[in-house]
mmCIF file of C-alpha atoms in Angstrom:
data_model
loop_
_atom_site.group_PDB
_atom_site.id
_atom_site.type_symbol
_atom_site.label_atom_id
_atom_site.label_comp_id
_atom_site.label_asym_id
_atom_site.label_seq_id
_atom_site.Cartn_x
_atom_site.Cartn_y
_atom_site.Cartn_z
ATOM 1 C CA MET A 1 16.882 11.265 8.205
ATOM 2 C CA PHE A 2 18.666 8.069 8.664
ATOM 3 C CA PRO A 3 18.872 5.465 5.771
ATOM 4 C CA TRP A 4 16.951 2.782 7.612
ATOM 5 C CA MET A 5 14.175 5.226 8.446
ATOM 6 C CA LYS A 6 13.906 5.962 4.611
ATOM 7 C CA TRP A 7 13.918 2.359 3.769
ATOM 8 C CA MET A 8 11.253 1.804 6.410
ATOM 9 C CA SER A 9 9.165 4.564 4.960
ATOM 10 C CA HIS A 10 9.616 3.218 1.478
ATOM 11 C CA LEU A 11 8.530 -0.284 2.510
ATOM 12 C CA HIS A 12 5.478 1.191 4.430
ATOM 13 C CA ASN A 13 4.476 3.163 1.373
ATOM 14 C CA ARG A 14 4.815 0.086 -0.906
ATOM 15 C CA ASN A 15 2.889 -1.869 1.596
ATOM 16 C CA HIS A 16 0.002 0.799 1.809
ATOM 17 C CA ARG A 17 -0.157 1.041 -1.892
ATOM 18 C CA SER A 18 -0.555 -2.667 -2.528
ATOM 19 C CA GLN A 19 -3.186 -2.598 0.266
ATOM 20 C CA THR A 20 -5.199 0.124 -1.318
ATOM 21 C CA LYS A 21 -5.042 -1.517 -4.664
ATOM 22 C CA MET A 22 -6.360 -4.727 -3.101
ATOM 23 C CA VAL A 23 -9.247 -2.904 -1.483
ATOM 24 C CA SER A 24 -10.385 -0.946 -4.550
ATOM 25 C CA HIS A 25 -10.203 -4.320 -6.361
ATOM 26 C CA LEU A 26 -12.458 -5.941 -3.983
ATOM 27 C CA GLN A 27 -14.932 -3.081 -3.833
ATOM 28 C CA ARG A 28 -15.148 -3.188 -7.594
ATOM 29 C CA ARG A 29 -15.763 -6.844 -7.541
ATOM 30 C CA LYS A 30 -18.559 -6.330 -4.929
ATOM 31 C CA LYS A 31 -20.191 -3.689 -7.005
ATOM 32 C CA TRP A 32 -20.479 -5.997 -10.005
#
């Protein structure tokens, strides 16, 4: 695995995590 690939995957994971967090937050707000 090349370093840049690792970096890309890391970036993607971080992005995905933040997105899911936002989605859950929005859903929670909708429920209330």
